[in-house]
């Protein structure tokens, strides 16, 4: 995710940048750095926390930018830490987001010396090129962002140039208007001790921040952005104004999903490129893909298995990492084990991956954490790029895991020559439409809260779905039980009548996913079965099939096989709101830890 800050004003910039970065460390903390500028540029950056930066005792510069990093491209190293500089050492850039086309852009910069493995460094060199055509840093940055695909919040400074140039698209950036200077920051947290007057840049804006004021351009024209007053206290600000990190992270999903696909879909060729070392011939020959994980990540694997089998016609199996054994009769040369772990440190998952490696099986780690043990020990690592998740209950990372596995399934299908072009093109379209669809559900939070309030007193809660909605039913139940402490179970809908139906009464709400990709016609029969036992049904159905006889009905925009993933957002909000009415410690539920490093 990364945090960025900038200050230009009457005071020394260094202490303000450092204090600001410390407030942004929750966004990433594997390395940090600042650049201070007047007629010359000085950069200080290294691996570790902001407080560990080796800085001068004091510094006269009154303008600078800073960054605290959560690695996406390139390991946490001193060289990969931001700010990044150009060849002349006069331009410095901090960036939050992903430059999807950085490989192509880098290829267009022959003769430039690159010193890091990051996508960001290309921006510094592009600005350097533009500054040979104009001496206006704002114009230079505006020309550069026109060439960037992906997401960015950028802060750029240059020796001898007055102030900071900032730009944003699909990554947050707020401008702080202070009495002794002006700021940019990823969110308002570091600004509150200096000012409560802020303005938010919009996608496509380029701003010039000086000690005297802030001017903003959009598509080359000057525009005004309203200055607002922030009423939040510091604690609320850290959570983006939300009461809990979990709710903040639920709301971050559109952004996380954009990041999961950034730079991985070639729009012209309608192909996925994941930059893995697994060869097409290995994937073509593979007999079985075994997915191993725990908890929420296990549910993502269940979704991934169905995508792999549907798209790539390959045998895919899913095992709880804690139960994994290599099993007999497998050819290690034709087997791939995929370990999925948000933290990349879960002991059970590591144990399973190590077991596979010992028998010569190739391993792929799908994780959120660059430099984690899973990433280091697997033959290949695929990052979900969701940014840090602080709430113990996994939310945005589940969605990002499923999307990353969908991209992987498309790439495997392509390698095996199994991809039906129409199916592939549709899924790529749906993946790109997914963030918008998720946003429509988030916009209905108040309605979900009212339903949660009405049903929070249930004796137990059951979640049902079929096919792609089965993992979502399991995940919905896990979310509710872990944060509300209510008894909740998820089932494949067809299994209800084989036992669990005995538990269903008028006191047990049933949440049913009836979307596309979930064989809704069949699940509808199970809905009737529970209703005839008096259970109220909260149905989540495709917008087109919502007209049913349910106690509550929520709609999901048309999105094919991804509809159950969108339905999951209702279930996350439901779990959150039920737990909130019970005043549970949502971000730190009892007995649970974010990363389970014991077997
Ligand atoms: C549930 C949850 C856990 C984790 C599980 C695996 O909300 O967060 O079930 O999914 O402990 O963790 P990772 O993905 O870090 O391996």
Coordinates of C-alpha atoms and ligand atoms in Angstrom, one line a residue:
X1 CA 0.0 0.0 0.0
X2 CA 2.8 2.5 1.0
X3 CA 2.4 5.9 2.6
X4 CA 3.6 9.2 1.1
X5 CA 4.1 12.7 2.6
X6 CA 5.4 16.0 1.4
X7 CA 5.8 19.4 3.1
X8 CA 6.8 22.8 1.8
X9 CA 6.6 25.9 4.1
X10 CA 8.5 28.0 6.5
X11 CA 9.7 25.3 8.9
X12 CA 12.4 22.7 8.6
X13 CA 10.9 19.9 6.5
X14 CA 12.8 17.0 8.0
X15 CA 11.0 16.7 11.4
X16 CA 7.6 17.1 9.8
X17 CA 8.3 14.4 7.2
X18 CA 9.6 12.0 9.8
X19 CA 6.7 12.5 12.2
X20 CA 4.2 12.2 9.3
X21 CA 5.8 9.0 8.0
X22 CA 5.6 7.4 11.5
X23 CA 1.8 8.1 11.4
X24 CA 1.6 6.4 8.0
X25 CA 3.6 3.3 9.0
X26 CA 0.5 1.2 9.3
X27 CA 0.3 1.5 5.4
X28 CA 3.7 -0.2 5.0
X29 CA 6.9 -0.4 7.0
X30 CA 9.6 -2.5 5.3
X31 CA 11.7 0.5 4.3
X32 CA 11.5 4.3 4.5
X33 CA 13.1 7.4 3.1
X34 CA 12.9 11.2 2.6
X35 CA 14.2 13.7 0.1
X36 CA 15.0 17.2 1.1
X37 CA 15.4 19.9 -1.5
X38 CA 16.5 23.5 -2.1
X39 CA 19.1 24.2 -4.8
X40 CA 20.4 20.7 -4.3
X41 CA 18.7 17.4 -3.5
X42 CA 19.6 15.1 -0.5
X43 CA 18.1 11.7 -0.2
X44 CA 18.1 9.4 2.9
X45 CA 16.5 6.0 2.6
X46 CA 17.0 2.5 4.0
X47 CA 15.4 -0.8 5.0
X48 CA 13.6 -0.7 8.3
X49 CA 11.3 1.6 10.2
X50 CA 11.1 5.4 9.8
X51 CA 12.6 5.8 13.3
X52 CA 15.7 3.9 12.2
X53 CA 16.5 6.3 9.3
X54 CA 20.1 7.6 9.5
X55 CA 19.4 11.4 9.2
X56 CA 21.3 14.6 9.8
X57 CA 20.8 16.1 13.3
X58 CA 19.1 19.1 11.7
X59 CA 18.6 20.3 8.2
X60 CA 17.8 23.7 6.7
X61 CA 15.6 22.7 3.8
X62 CA 11.9 23.7 4.1
X63 CA 10.7 21.4 1.3
X64 CA 10.7 17.6 1.0
X65 CA 8.9 14.4 0.3
X66 CA 8.9 11.1 2.2
X67 CA 7.7 7.5 1.9
X68 CA 7.2 4.4 3.9
X69 CA 7.1 1.2 1.8
X70 CA 5.0 -1.9 1.5
X71 CA 6.9 -3.8 -1.2
X72 CA 5.1 -4.8 -4.4
X73 CA 7.8 -4.7 -7.1
X74 CA 11.2 -5.6 -5.7
X75 CA 12.3 -6.9 -2.3
X76 CA 12.7 -4.6 0.7
X77 CA 16.2 -3.4 0.2
X78 CA 17.9 0.0 0.6
X79 CA 18.0 0.4 -3.2
X80 CA 14.3 -0.3 -3.6
X81 CA 13.3 2.1 -0.8
X82 CA 11.8 5.4 -2.0
X83 CA 12.4 8.2 -2.9
X84 CA 13.8 7.2 -6.3
X85 CA 16.0 9.5 -8.2
X86 CA 16.9 10.1 -11.9
X87 CA 20.4 9.8 -13.4
X88 CA 21.3 13.4 -12.6
X89 CA 20.4 13.0 -8.9
X90 CA 18.3 16.2 -9.2
X91 CA 14.8 14.6 -9.3
X92 CA 13.2 12.6 -6.5
X93 CA 9.9 10.7 -6.6
X94 CA 7.8 9.0 -4.1
X95 CA 4.9 6.7 -5.3
X96 CA 2.0 4.7 -3.9
X97 CA 0.5 2.4 -6.5
X98 CA 1.7 0.3 -9.4
X99 CA 3.0 1.4 -12.7
X100 CA 1.6 -1.4 -14.8
X101 CA 3.6 -0.7 -18.0
X102 CA 6.9 0.0 -16.3
X103 CA 8.7 -2.7 -18.4
X104 CA 7.6 -1.0 -21.6
X105 CA 8.4 2.5 -20.3
X106 CA 11.9 1.3 -19.2
X107 CA 12.5 -0.1 -22.6
X108 CA 11.9 3.4 -24.0
X109 CA 14.7 4.9 -21.8
X110 CA 17.9 3.5 -23.3
X111 CA 21.0 5.0 -21.7
X112 CA 19.4 5.6 -18.4
X113 CA 21.0 4.0 -15.4
X114 CA 18.5 2.1 -13.2
X115 CA 19.5 1.4 -9.6
X116 CA 16.4 -0.4 -8.2
X117 CA 14.0 -3.2 -9.1
X118 CA 11.0 -1.0 -8.6
X119 CA 8.3 0.1 -11.0
X120 CA 8.6 3.6 -9.5
X121 CA 12.1 4.4 -10.6
X122 CA 11.0 4.7 -14.2
X123 CA 9.0 7.8 -13.2
X124 CA 12.1 9.6 -12.1
X125 CA 13.8 8.9 -15.4
X126 CA 10.8 9.9 -17.4
X127 CA 10.7 13.3 -15.5
X128 CA 14.4 13.7 -16.2
X129 CA 13.7 13.3 -19.9
X130 CA 10.8 15.7 -19.8
X131 CA 12.9 18.3 -18.0
X132 CA 15.2 18.5 -21.1
X133 CA 12.1 19.8 -23.0
X134 CA 10.6 22.1 -20.3
X135 CA 11.9 23.8 -17.1
X136 CA 8.4 23.5 -15.6
X137 CA 8.3 20.5 -13.2
X138 CA 4.5 20.5 -13.3
X139 CA 4.4 20.3 -17.0
X140 CA 7.0 17.5 -17.0
X141 CA 5.1 15.4 -14.4
X142 CA 1.8 16.0 -16.4
X143 CA 3.5 14.6 -19.5
X144 CA 4.8 11.6 -17.6
X145 CA 1.5 10.6 -15.9
X146 CA -0.1 10.6 -19.4
X147 CA 2.2 7.7 -20.2
X148 CA 1.6 5.7 -17.0
X149 CA -0.8 2.7 -16.9
X150 CA -1.9 1.6 -13.5
X151 CA -2.4 3.5 -10.3
X152 CA -0.4 6.2 -8.7
X153 CA -0.2 8.8 -6.0
X154 CA 3.0 10.7 -6.7
X155 CA 5.1 13.3 -5.0
X156 CA 7.9 14.8 -7.1
X157 CA 10.6 17.4 -6.2
X158 CA 13.6 18.7 -8.2
X159 CA 16.7 20.6 -7.2
X160 CA 16.2 24.4 -7.8
X161 CA 12.5 24.0 -8.4
X162 CA 10.0 25.6 -6.0
X163 CA 7.7 23.3 -4.2
X164 CA 6.3 19.8 -4.8
X165 CA 4.4 18.4 -7.8
X166 CA 1.7 15.8 -6.9
X167 CA -0.5 13.7 -9.1
X168 CA -3.0 10.9 -8.5
X169 CA -5.0 8.2 -10.2
X170 CA -6.7 5.4 -8.3
X171 CA -4.4 5.8 -5.3
X172 CA -5.3 8.2 -2.5
X173 CA -3.8 11.7 -2.1
X174 CA -4.8 14.5 0.1
X175 CA -3.5 18.1 0.3
X176 CA -3.2 19.8 3.7
X177 CA -3.5 23.6 3.8
X178 CA -1.5 24.8 6.8
X179 CA -0.7 28.2 8.3
X180 CA 3.0 27.8 8.0
X181 CA 3.1 25.6 4.9
X182 CA 1.3 23.0 2.8
X183 CA 1.4 19.3 2.7
X184 CA 0.5 16.2 0.6
X185 CA -0.2 12.9 2.3
X186 CA -1.7 9.5 1.6
X187 CA -4.4 10.2 4.2
X188 CA -5.1 12.8 6.8
X189 CA -3.5 11.0 9.7
X190 CA -0.2 12.9 9.6
X191 CA -1.8 16.2 8.8
X192 CA -4.1 16.6 11.8
X193 CA -1.4 18.0 14.1
X194 CA -0.7 20.8 11.6
X195 CA -4.1 21.5 10.0
X196 CA -7.6 20.4 9.6
X197 CA -8.1 22.1 6.2
X198 CA -7.7 19.6 3.4
X199 CA -8.6 19.1 -0.2
X200 CA -8.7 15.8 -2.0
X201 CA -7.2 15.4 -5.5
X202 CA -9.3 13.7 -8.1
X203 CA -8.1 11.0 -10.5
X204 CA -6.1 12.7 -13.3
X205 CA -5.3 15.8 -11.2
X206 CA -1.7 17.2 -11.2
X207 CA -1.1 19.8 -8.4
X208 CA 1.7 22.2 -7.6
X209 CA 2.2 22.8 -3.9
X210 CA 4.2 25.7 -2.8
X211 CA 4.6 27.5 0.6
X212 CA 2.2 30.2 -0.7
X213 CA -0.6 27.9 -2.0
X214 CA -1.9 25.0 -4.0
X215 CA -2.8 25.0 -7.7
X216 CA -4.4 22.1 -9.4
X217 CA -4.7 21.2 -13.1
X218 CA -6.8 18.6 -14.8
X219 CA -6.4 17.7 -18.5
X220 CA -4.1 20.8 -18.8
X221 CA -6.7 23.2 -17.4
X222 CA -6.6 24.9 -13.9
X223 CA -9.4 23.6 -11.6
X224 CA -10.5 24.3 -8.0
X225 CA -10.7 21.5 -5.4
X226 CA -12.9 22.3 -2.4
X227 CA -11.1 22.8 0.9
X228 CA -12.9 20.8 3.7
X229 CA -12.5 20.7 7.4
X230 CA -11.7 17.4 9.0
X231 CA -13.6 16.7 12.2
X232 CA -12.1 13.2 13.0
X233 CA -9.9 12.7 16.0
X234 CA -6.4 11.1 15.4
X235 CA -7.6 7.5 16.1
X236 CA -10.5 7.8 13.7
X237 CA -8.2 9.3 11.1
X238 CA -5.8 6.3 11.2
X239 CA -8.8 4.1 10.3
X240 CA -9.8 6.5 7.5
X241 CA -12.7 7.7 9.6
X242 CA -14.0 4.2 10.0
X243 CA -14.7 2.7 13.4
X244 CA -12.5 -0.4 12.8
X245 CA -9.7 -1.4 10.5
X246 CA -11.9 -4.3 9.3
X247 CA -14.6 -1.9 8.0
X248 CA -11.9 0.3 6.4
X249 CA -10.4 -2.8 4.7
X250 CA -13.8 -3.9 3.5
X251 CA -14.2 -0.5 1.9
X252 CA -10.6 -0.7 0.4
X253 CA -11.6 -3.6 -1.8
X254 CA -12.2 -1.7 -5.1
X255 CA -8.7 -0.3 -4.8
X256 CA -7.2 -3.6 -3.7
X257 CA -8.8 -5.3 -6.7
X258 CA -7.5 -2.7 -9.1
X259 CA -4.1 -3.3 -7.7
X260 CA -4.4 -7.1 -8.0
X261 CA -4.8 -6.8 -11.8
X262 CA -2.6 -3.8 -12.4
X263 CA -0.1 -4.5 -15.1
X264 CA -1.1 -8.1 -15.5
X265 CA -3.7 -7.8 -18.3
X266 CA -2.5 -6.9 -21.8
X267 CA -5.5 -5.0 -23.1
X268 CA -4.5 -5.3 -26.8
X269 CA -3.8 -9.0 -26.8
X270 CA -6.5 -9.8 -24.2
X271 CA -3.9 -11.9 -22.4
X272 CA -2.7 -12.3 -18.8
X273 CA 1.0 -11.9 -18.0
X274 CA 2.1 -12.8 -14.5
X275 CA 5.8 -12.7 -15.0
X276 CA 6.4 -16.2 -13.4
X277 CA 9.3 -18.5 -14.1
X278 CA 6.9 -21.5 -14.5
X279 CA 7.3 -22.4 -18.2
X280 CA 4.3 -22.9 -20.5
X281 CA 5.6 -26.4 -21.3
X282 CA 5.6 -27.3 -17.6
X283 CA 2.0 -26.0 -17.2
X284 CA 1.0 -27.8 -20.4
X285 CA 2.2 -31.1 -19.0
X286 CA 1.1 -30.7 -15.4
X287 CA -1.3 -33.5 -14.2
X288 CA -2.4 -31.8 -11.0
X289 CA -2.4 -28.5 -9.3
X290 CA -2.7 -28.9 -5.5
X291 CA -3.8 -25.7 -3.6
X292 CA -2.9 -25.6 0.1
X293 CA -3.9 -23.0 2.6
X294 CA -5.7 -22.3 5.9
X295 CA -8.8 -20.5 6.9
X296 CA -9.9 -17.7 4.6
X297 CA -7.0 -18.4 2.2
X298 CA -8.3 -22.0 2.0
X299 CA -11.7 -20.6 0.9
X300 CA -10.0 -18.6 -1.8
X301 CA -8.3 -21.8 -3.0
X302 CA -11.8 -23.5 -3.3
X303 CA -12.8 -20.6 -5.6
X304 CA -9.5 -20.9 -7.4
X305 CA -9.8 -24.7 -7.9
X306 CA -13.1 -24.2 -9.7
X307 CA -11.7 -21.5 -11.9
X308 CA -8.7 -23.7 -12.8
X309 CA -10.9 -26.6 -13.6
X310 CA -13.4 -24.6 -15.6
X311 CA -10.9 -22.5 -17.6
X312 CA -7.8 -24.7 -17.9
X313 CA -9.2 -28.2 -17.9
X314 CA -6.6 -29.3 -15.3
X315 CA -7.1 -31.4 -12.2
X316 CA -7.0 -29.1 -9.2
X317 CA -7.3 -30.2 -5.6
X318 CA -7.5 -28.2 -2.4
X319 CA -6.2 -29.3 1.0
X320 CA -6.1 -27.7 4.4
X321 CA -2.4 -27.1 4.8
X322 CA -2.5 -28.7 8.2
X323 CA -3.8 -31.9 6.7
X324 CA -1.5 -32.0 3.6
X325 CA 0.4 -35.0 2.7
X326 CA 2.1 -35.4 -0.7
X327 CA 0.1 -38.6 -1.3
X328 CA 1.0 -41.6 -3.4
X329 CA 1.0 -42.1 -7.1
X330 CA 2.0 -38.5 -8.0
X331 CA 4.7 -37.7 -10.5
X332 CA 6.6 -34.8 -8.9
X333 CA 7.6 -33.6 -12.4
X334 CA 4.0 -33.1 -13.3
X335 CA 2.6 -31.7 -10.1
X336 CA 2.5 -28.1 -8.9
X337 CA 1.7 -27.1 -5.3
X338 CA 0.3 -23.6 -4.8
X339 CA 0.5 -22.3 -1.3
X340 CA -1.9 -19.4 -0.6
X341 CA -1.2 -17.2 2.4
X342 CA -1.9 -13.6 3.1
X343 CA 0.9 -13.3 5.6
X344 CA 3.2 -15.7 4.0
X345 CA 4.2 -16.9 7.5
X346 CA 1.5 -19.4 8.4
X347 CA 3.3 -22.4 9.9
X348 CA 0.9 -25.0 8.5
X349 CA 1.2 -23.7 5.0
X350 CA 4.9 -23.5 5.2
X351 CA 5.1 -27.0 6.5
X352 CA 3.0 -28.3 3.5
X353 CA 5.1 -26.3 1.0
X354 CA 8.3 -27.6 2.5
X355 CA 7.0 -31.2 2.4
X356 CA 6.2 -30.8 -1.3
X357 CA 9.6 -29.3 -2.1
X358 CA 11.4 -32.2 -0.3
X359 CA 9.8 -34.6 -2.8
X360 CA 10.9 -32.5 -5.8
X361 CA 7.5 -30.9 -6.5
X362 CA 7.6 -27.3 -7.8
X363 CA 5.9 -24.7 -5.5
X364 CA 4.2 -21.4 -6.2
X365 CA 3.5 -19.0 -3.3
X366 CA 0.5 -16.7 -3.6
X367 CA 0.9 -14.1 -0.9
X368 CA 0.4 -10.5 0.1
X369 CA 3.8 -10.1 1.7
X370 CA 6.9 -9.5 -0.3
X371 CA 10.0 -11.0 1.4
X372 CA 7.8 -13.4 3.5
X373 CA 9.0 -16.9 4.1
X374 CA 6.4 -18.3 1.6
X375 CA 7.7 -15.9 -1.0
X376 CA 11.4 -16.7 -0.3
X377 CA 11.1 -20.5 -0.1
X378 CA 8.8 -21.2 -3.1
X379 CA 10.1 -21.6 -6.6
X380 CA 7.9 -18.7 -7.7
X381 CA 5.9 -16.0 -5.9
X382 CA 2.8 -14.3 -7.1
X383 CA 1.7 -11.2 -5.1
X384 CA -1.9 -10.3 -4.5
X385 CA -0.9 -6.6 -4.0
X386 CA -3.7 -5.8 -1.6
X387 CA -1.6 -3.6 0.8
X388 CA -1.4 -4.3 4.6
X389 CA -4.4 -5.8 6.3
X390 CA -4.5 -4.9 10.0
X391 CA -7.9 -6.3 11.1
X392 CA -7.5 -9.9 12.2
X393 CA -10.4 -11.0 10.0
X394 CA -9.2 -11.2 6.4
X395 CA -11.5 -9.3 4.0
X396 CA -9.8 -7.4 1.2
X397 CA -7.1 -10.1 0.9
X398 CA -9.7 -12.8 0.3
X399 CA -11.0 -10.9 -2.7
X400 CA -7.5 -10.2 -4.0
X401 CA -6.5 -13.8 -3.6
X402 CA -9.5 -15.0 -5.6
X403 CA -8.7 -12.4 -8.4
X404 CA -5.0 -13.4 -8.4
X405 CA -6.0 -17.1 -8.7
X406 CA -8.4 -16.1 -11.5
X407 CA -5.5 -14.5 -13.4
X408 CA -3.4 -17.6 -12.7
X409 CA -6.1 -19.9 -14.0
X410 CA -6.4 -17.8 -17.2
X411 CA -2.6 -18.0 -17.7
X412 CA -2.6 -21.8 -17.1
X413 CA -5.5 -22.2 -19.5
X414 CA -3.6 -20.1 -22.1
X415 CA -0.4 -22.2 -21.6
X416 CA -2.3 -25.4 -22.1
X417 CA -4.1 -24.2 -25.2
X418 CA -7.4 -24.7 -23.4
X419 CA -8.7 -21.1 -23.1
X420 CA -11.9 -20.6 -24.9
X421 CA -11.3 -17.1 -26.3
X422 CA -14.9 -15.9 -25.6
X423 CA -14.8 -17.2 -22.1
X424 CA -11.4 -15.7 -21.5
X425 CA -12.4 -12.3 -22.9
X426 CA -15.5 -12.3 -20.8
X427 CA -13.6 -13.1 -17.6
X428 CA -11.1 -10.3 -18.3
X429 CA -13.9 -7.8 -18.8
X430 CA -15.5 -9.0 -15.6
X431 CA -12.3 -8.7 -13.7
X432 CA -11.9 -5.1 -14.8
X433 CA -15.6 -4.4 -13.9
X434 CA -15.3 -6.0 -10.5
X435 CA -14.0 -3.0 -8.5
X436 CA -17.0 -1.0 -9.7
X437 CA -19.5 -3.8 -8.9
X438 CA -18.0 -4.1 -5.4
X439 CA -18.4 -0.4 -4.9
X440 CA -22.2 -0.7 -5.6
X441 CA -22.5 -3.1 -2.7
X442 CA -20.4 -0.9 -0.4
X443 CA -22.7 2.0 -1.2
X444 CA -25.5 -0.1 0.4
X445 CA -23.9 -0.5 3.8
X446 CA -26.7 1.2 5.6
X447 CA -29.3 -1.3 4.2
X448 CA -27.1 -4.2 5.3
X449 CA -26.7 -2.6 8.7
X450 CA -30.5 -2.4 9.1
X451 CA -30.9 -6.1 8.1
X452 CA -28.0 -7.1 10.5
X453 CA -29.7 -5.2 13.3
X454 CA -33.0 -7.0 12.6
X455 CA -31.5 -10.5 12.6
X456 CA -28.5 -10.1 15.0
X457 CA -30.5 -12.0 17.7
X458 CA -30.5 -15.3 15.7
X459 CA -29.6 -18.4 17.6
X460 CA -27.3 -19.5 14.8
X461 CA -26.7 -18.5 11.2
X462 CA -26.4 -20.7 8.2
X463 CA -24.8 -19.8 4.9
X464 CA -25.5 -21.7 1.7
X465 CA -24.4 -21.6 -1.9
X466 CA -23.4 -23.9 -4.8
X467 CA -20.4 -24.1 -7.1
X468 CA -18.5 -20.8 -6.9
X469 CA -20.7 -19.7 -4.0
X470 CA -19.8 -22.6 -1.8
X471 CA -16.5 -21.1 -0.8
X472 CA -18.3 -17.8 -0.2
X473 CA -20.8 -19.5 2.0
X474 CA -18.0 -21.0 4.1
X475 CA -16.2 -17.6 4.2
X476 CA -19.4 -15.8 5.2
X477 CA -19.8 -18.1 8.1
X478 CA -16.2 -17.9 9.2
X479 CA -16.3 -14.1 9.2
X480 CA -19.5 -14.0 11.3
X481 CA -18.3 -16.6 13.8
X482 CA -14.8 -15.1 14.3
X483 CA -15.9 -11.5 15.0
X484 CA -19.4 -11.8 16.5
X485 CA -18.8 -15.2 18.3
X486 CA -22.2 -16.4 17.0
X487 CA -22.6 -19.9 15.9
X488 CA -22.4 -19.8 12.1
X489 CA -21.9 -22.6 9.6
X490 CA -21.5 -22.6 5.8
X491 CA -22.6 -25.5 3.6
X492 CA -22.9 -26.4 0.0
X493 CA -26.6 -25.9 -0.4
X494 CA -27.3 -29.4 -1.5
X495 CA -25.7 -30.8 1.7
X496 CA -28.3 -29.2 4.0
X497 CA -30.8 -32.0 3.6
X498 CA -28.1 -34.6 4.5
X499 CA -28.0 -33.5 8.1
X500 CA -27.7 -29.8 8.9
X501 CA -31.4 -29.2 8.1
X502 CA -32.1 -30.7 11.6
X503 CA -30.6 -27.5 13.0
X504 CA -32.8 -25.1 11.0
X505 CA -35.6 -23.4 12.9
X506 CA -37.4 -20.0 12.8
X507 CA -34.6 -18.7 15.0
X508 CA -31.8 -19.5 12.6
X509 CA -31.5 -17.0 9.7
X510 CA -30.2 -18.5 6.5
X511 CA -28.0 -16.4 4.1
X512 CA -28.3 -17.9 0.6
X513 CA -26.2 -16.9 -2.4
X514 CA -28.2 -17.3 -5.5
X515 CA -26.1 -15.5 -8.1
X516 CA -24.7 -16.6 -11.5
X517 CA -21.9 -19.1 -11.0
X518 CA -23.9 -20.7 -8.2
X519 CA -26.7 -22.7 -9.9
X520 CA -29.4 -20.5 -8.3
X521 CA -32.3 -22.6 -9.6
X522 CA -31.2 -25.6 -7.6
X523 CA -30.4 -23.6 -4.5
X524 CA -33.8 -22.1 -4.7
X525 CA -35.2 -25.5 -3.7
X526 CA -33.1 -25.4 -0.6
X527 CA -34.3 -22.0 0.2
X528 CA -37.9 -23.4 0.1
X529 CA -36.8 -26.2 2.4
X530 CA -35.5 -23.9 5.1
X531 CA -38.4 -21.5 4.7
X532 CA -40.9 -24.3 5.2
X533 CA -39.1 -24.9 8.6
X534 CA -39.7 -21.3 9.5
X535 CA -36.2 -19.9 8.9
X536 CA -36.0 -16.4 7.5
X537 CA -33.9 -16.2 4.3
X538 CA -31.6 -13.3 3.4
X539 CA -31.0 -13.9 -0.3
X540 CA -28.2 -12.5 -2.4
X541 CA -29.1 -12.9 -6.0
X542 CA -28.1 -11.7 -9.4
X543 CA -29.9 -8.4 -10.1
X544 CA -31.9 -10.2 -12.8
X545 CA -33.1 -13.0 -10.5
X546 CA -33.8 -11.1 -7.4
X547 CA -37.5 -11.2 -7.6
X548 CA -38.0 -14.1 -5.2
X549 CA -40.1 -14.8 -2.2
X550 CA -37.4 -14.0 0.4
X551 CA -37.6 -12.3 3.8
X552 CA -34.7 -10.0 2.5
X553 CA -33.3 -9.8 -1.0
X554 CA -30.1 -8.1 -2.1
X555 CA -28.9 -7.8 -5.7
X556 CA -25.5 -8.3 -7.3
X557 CA -24.7 -6.7 -10.7
X558 CA -24.2 -9.1 -13.6
X559 CA -20.7 -10.4 -13.5
X560 CA -20.7 -14.1 -14.5
X561 CA -18.4 -16.3 -12.4
X562 CA -17.3 -13.4 -10.2
X563 CA -20.8 -12.7 -8.9
X564 CA -20.3 -14.9 -5.8
X565 CA -17.2 -12.8 -5.0
X566 CA -19.3 -9.7 -5.1
X567 CA -22.0 -11.3 -3.0
X568 CA -19.3 -12.0 -0.4
X569 CA -19.1 -8.2 0.2
X570 CA -22.7 -8.3 1.6
X571 CA -21.6 -11.2 3.9
X572 CA -18.6 -9.2 5.1
X573 CA -20.7 -6.2 5.9
X574 CA -23.4 -8.4 7.5
X575 CA -20.8 -10.0 9.8
X576 CA -19.2 -6.7 10.6
X577 CA -22.6 -5.1 11.5
X578 CA -23.8 -8.0 13.6
X579 CA -20.5 -7.9 15.6
X580 CA -20.8 -4.2 15.9
X581 CA -24.3 -4.3 17.4
X582 CA -22.8 -6.7 20.0
X583 CA -19.9 -4.4 20.6
X584 CA -17.3 -7.0 20.0
X585 CA -13.6 -6.1 19.7
X586 CA -13.8 -6.5 15.9
X587 CA -10.2 -5.9 15.0
X588 CA -8.9 -8.2 17.7
X589 CA -11.3 -11.0 18.2
X590 CA -10.7 -13.2 21.2
X591 CA -8.3 -16.2 20.9
X592 CA -7.2 -15.2 17.3
X593 CA -4.0 -13.8 15.8
X594 CA -3.4 -12.2 12.4
X595 CA -0.6 -14.5 11.6
X596 CA -0.5 -18.1 13.0
X597 CA 3.1 -19.1 13.2
X598 CA 2.6 -22.3 15.2
X599 CA 1.5 -25.7 13.8
Ligands
LIG1 C1 -9.8 -15.4 8.9 C2 -8.4 -15.4 8.8 C3 -7.6 -16.7 8.9 C4 -6.4 -16.7 7.9 C5 -5.6 -18.0 8.2 C6 -4.5 -18.1 7.2 O1 -10.4 -14.2 8.8 O2 -7.8 -14.4 8.6 O3 -8.4 -17.8 8.8 O4 -7.0 -16.7 6.7 O5 -5.0 -17.9 9.5 O6 -3.6 -17.0 7.2 P1 -2.7 -16.6 6.0 O7 -3.5 -16.3 4.8 O8 -1.9 -15.5 6.5 O9 -1.9 -17.9 5.7

